[in-house]
mmCIF file of C-alpha atoms in Angstrom:
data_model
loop_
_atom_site.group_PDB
_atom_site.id
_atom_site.type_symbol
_atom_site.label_atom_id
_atom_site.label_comp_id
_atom_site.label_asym_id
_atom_site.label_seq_id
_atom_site.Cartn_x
_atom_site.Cartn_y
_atom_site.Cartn_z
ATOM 1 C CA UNK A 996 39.473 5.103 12.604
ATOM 2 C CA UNK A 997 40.748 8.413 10.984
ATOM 3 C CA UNK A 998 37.684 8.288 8.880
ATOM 4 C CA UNK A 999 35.816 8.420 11.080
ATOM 5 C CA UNK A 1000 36.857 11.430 12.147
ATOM 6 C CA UNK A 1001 36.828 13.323 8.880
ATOM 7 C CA UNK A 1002 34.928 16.329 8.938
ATOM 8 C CA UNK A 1003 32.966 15.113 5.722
ATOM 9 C CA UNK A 1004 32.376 11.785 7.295
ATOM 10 C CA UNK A 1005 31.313 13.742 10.739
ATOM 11 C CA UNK A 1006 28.750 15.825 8.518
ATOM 12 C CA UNK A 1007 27.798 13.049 6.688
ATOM 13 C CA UNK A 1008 26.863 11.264 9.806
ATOM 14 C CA UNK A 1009 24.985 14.240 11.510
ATOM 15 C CA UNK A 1010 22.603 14.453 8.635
ATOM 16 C CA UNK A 1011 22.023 11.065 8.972
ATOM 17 C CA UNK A 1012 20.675 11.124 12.291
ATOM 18 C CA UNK A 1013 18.925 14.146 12.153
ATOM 19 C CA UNK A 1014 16.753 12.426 9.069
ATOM 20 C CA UNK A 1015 16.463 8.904 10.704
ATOM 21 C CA UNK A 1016 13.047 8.890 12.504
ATOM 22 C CA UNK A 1017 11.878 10.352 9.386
ATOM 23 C CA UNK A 1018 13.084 7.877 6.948
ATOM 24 C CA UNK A 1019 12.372 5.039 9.393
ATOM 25 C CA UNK A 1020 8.568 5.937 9.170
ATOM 26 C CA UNK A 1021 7.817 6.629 5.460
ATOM 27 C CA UNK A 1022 7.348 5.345 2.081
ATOM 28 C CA UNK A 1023 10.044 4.055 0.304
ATOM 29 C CA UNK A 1024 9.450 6.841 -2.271
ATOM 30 C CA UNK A 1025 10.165 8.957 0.296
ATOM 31 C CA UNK A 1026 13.213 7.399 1.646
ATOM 32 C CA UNK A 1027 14.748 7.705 -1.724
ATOM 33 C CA UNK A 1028 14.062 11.672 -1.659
ATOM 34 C CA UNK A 1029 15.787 11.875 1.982
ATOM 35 C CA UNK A 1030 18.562 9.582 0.096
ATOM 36 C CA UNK A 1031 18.687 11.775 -2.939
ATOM 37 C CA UNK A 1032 18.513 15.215 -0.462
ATOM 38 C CA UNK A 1033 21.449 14.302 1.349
ATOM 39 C CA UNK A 1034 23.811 12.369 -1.178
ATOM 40 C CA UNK A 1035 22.735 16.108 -3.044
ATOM 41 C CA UNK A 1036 24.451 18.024 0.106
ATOM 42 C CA UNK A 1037 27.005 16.529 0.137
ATOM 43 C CA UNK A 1038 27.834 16.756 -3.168
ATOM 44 C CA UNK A 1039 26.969 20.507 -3.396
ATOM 45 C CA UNK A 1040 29.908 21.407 -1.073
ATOM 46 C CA UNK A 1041 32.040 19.417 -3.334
ATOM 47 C CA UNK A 1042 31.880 16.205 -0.809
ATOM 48 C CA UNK A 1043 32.356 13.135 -2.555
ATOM 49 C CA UNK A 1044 31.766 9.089 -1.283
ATOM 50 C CA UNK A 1045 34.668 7.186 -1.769
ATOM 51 C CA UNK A 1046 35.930 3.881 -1.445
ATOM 52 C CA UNK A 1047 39.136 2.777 -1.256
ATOM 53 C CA UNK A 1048 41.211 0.354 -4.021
ATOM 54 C CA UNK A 1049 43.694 -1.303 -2.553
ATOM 55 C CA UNK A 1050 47.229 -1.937 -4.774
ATOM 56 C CA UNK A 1051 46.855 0.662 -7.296
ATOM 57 C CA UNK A 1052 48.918 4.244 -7.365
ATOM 58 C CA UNK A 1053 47.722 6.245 -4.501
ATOM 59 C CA UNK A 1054 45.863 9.695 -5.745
ATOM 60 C CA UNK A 1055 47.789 11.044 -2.313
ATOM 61 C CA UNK A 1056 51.584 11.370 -2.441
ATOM 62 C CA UNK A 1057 52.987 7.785 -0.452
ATOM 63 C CA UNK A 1058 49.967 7.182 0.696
ATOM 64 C CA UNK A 1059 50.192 3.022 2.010
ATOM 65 C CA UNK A 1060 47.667 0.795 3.768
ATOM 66 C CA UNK A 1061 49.220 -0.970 7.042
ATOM 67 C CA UNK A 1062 51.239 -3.813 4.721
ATOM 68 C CA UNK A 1063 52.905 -0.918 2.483
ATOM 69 C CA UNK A 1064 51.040 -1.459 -0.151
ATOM 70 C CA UNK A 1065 50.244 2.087 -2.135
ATOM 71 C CA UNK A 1066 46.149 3.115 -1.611
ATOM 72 C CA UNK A 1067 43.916 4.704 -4.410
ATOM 73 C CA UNK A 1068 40.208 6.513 -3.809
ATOM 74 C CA UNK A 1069 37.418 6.320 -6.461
ATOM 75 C CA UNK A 1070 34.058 8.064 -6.181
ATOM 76 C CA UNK A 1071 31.424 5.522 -5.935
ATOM 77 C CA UNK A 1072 28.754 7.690 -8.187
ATOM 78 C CA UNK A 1073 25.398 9.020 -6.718
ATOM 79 C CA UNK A 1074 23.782 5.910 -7.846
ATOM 80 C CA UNK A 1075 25.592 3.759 -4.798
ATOM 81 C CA UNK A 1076 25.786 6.711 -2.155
ATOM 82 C CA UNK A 1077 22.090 6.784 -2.310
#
């Protein structure tokens, strides 16, 4: 669960909460706006949502999942993080 603890992930998750009472009670137009306002902090601090590909070169130096194998990241795109 290093993750988890990732100071992105730990910002990502406080501006979640903070906006969940308000998305829980509108309009789904507005739920995409709360979607669209946070995806857009994120990215305007140069955050990125990543997922990880498993067999591929890793993008950090020896990085390895627990069998060895070596671990890539890839952005997901605004389109899925919202």
């Amino acid at each position: 669960a290093l993750a988890l603890k990732h100071p992105g992930n730990v910002v990502h998750r406080k501006m979640v909460h903070e906006n969940k009472v308000l998305y829980a009670t509108c309009f789904k137009t507005d739920k995409i706006r709360i979607s669209r306002k946070i995806v857009g902090s994120i990215r305007g601090v140069k955050g990125r949502f990543l997922v990880q590909e498993n067999g591929k070169a890793s993008s950090f130096a020896g990085e390895k999942d627990a069998n060895g194998n070596p671990i890539i990241w890839r952005d997901i795109g605004d389109k899925k993080a919202i």
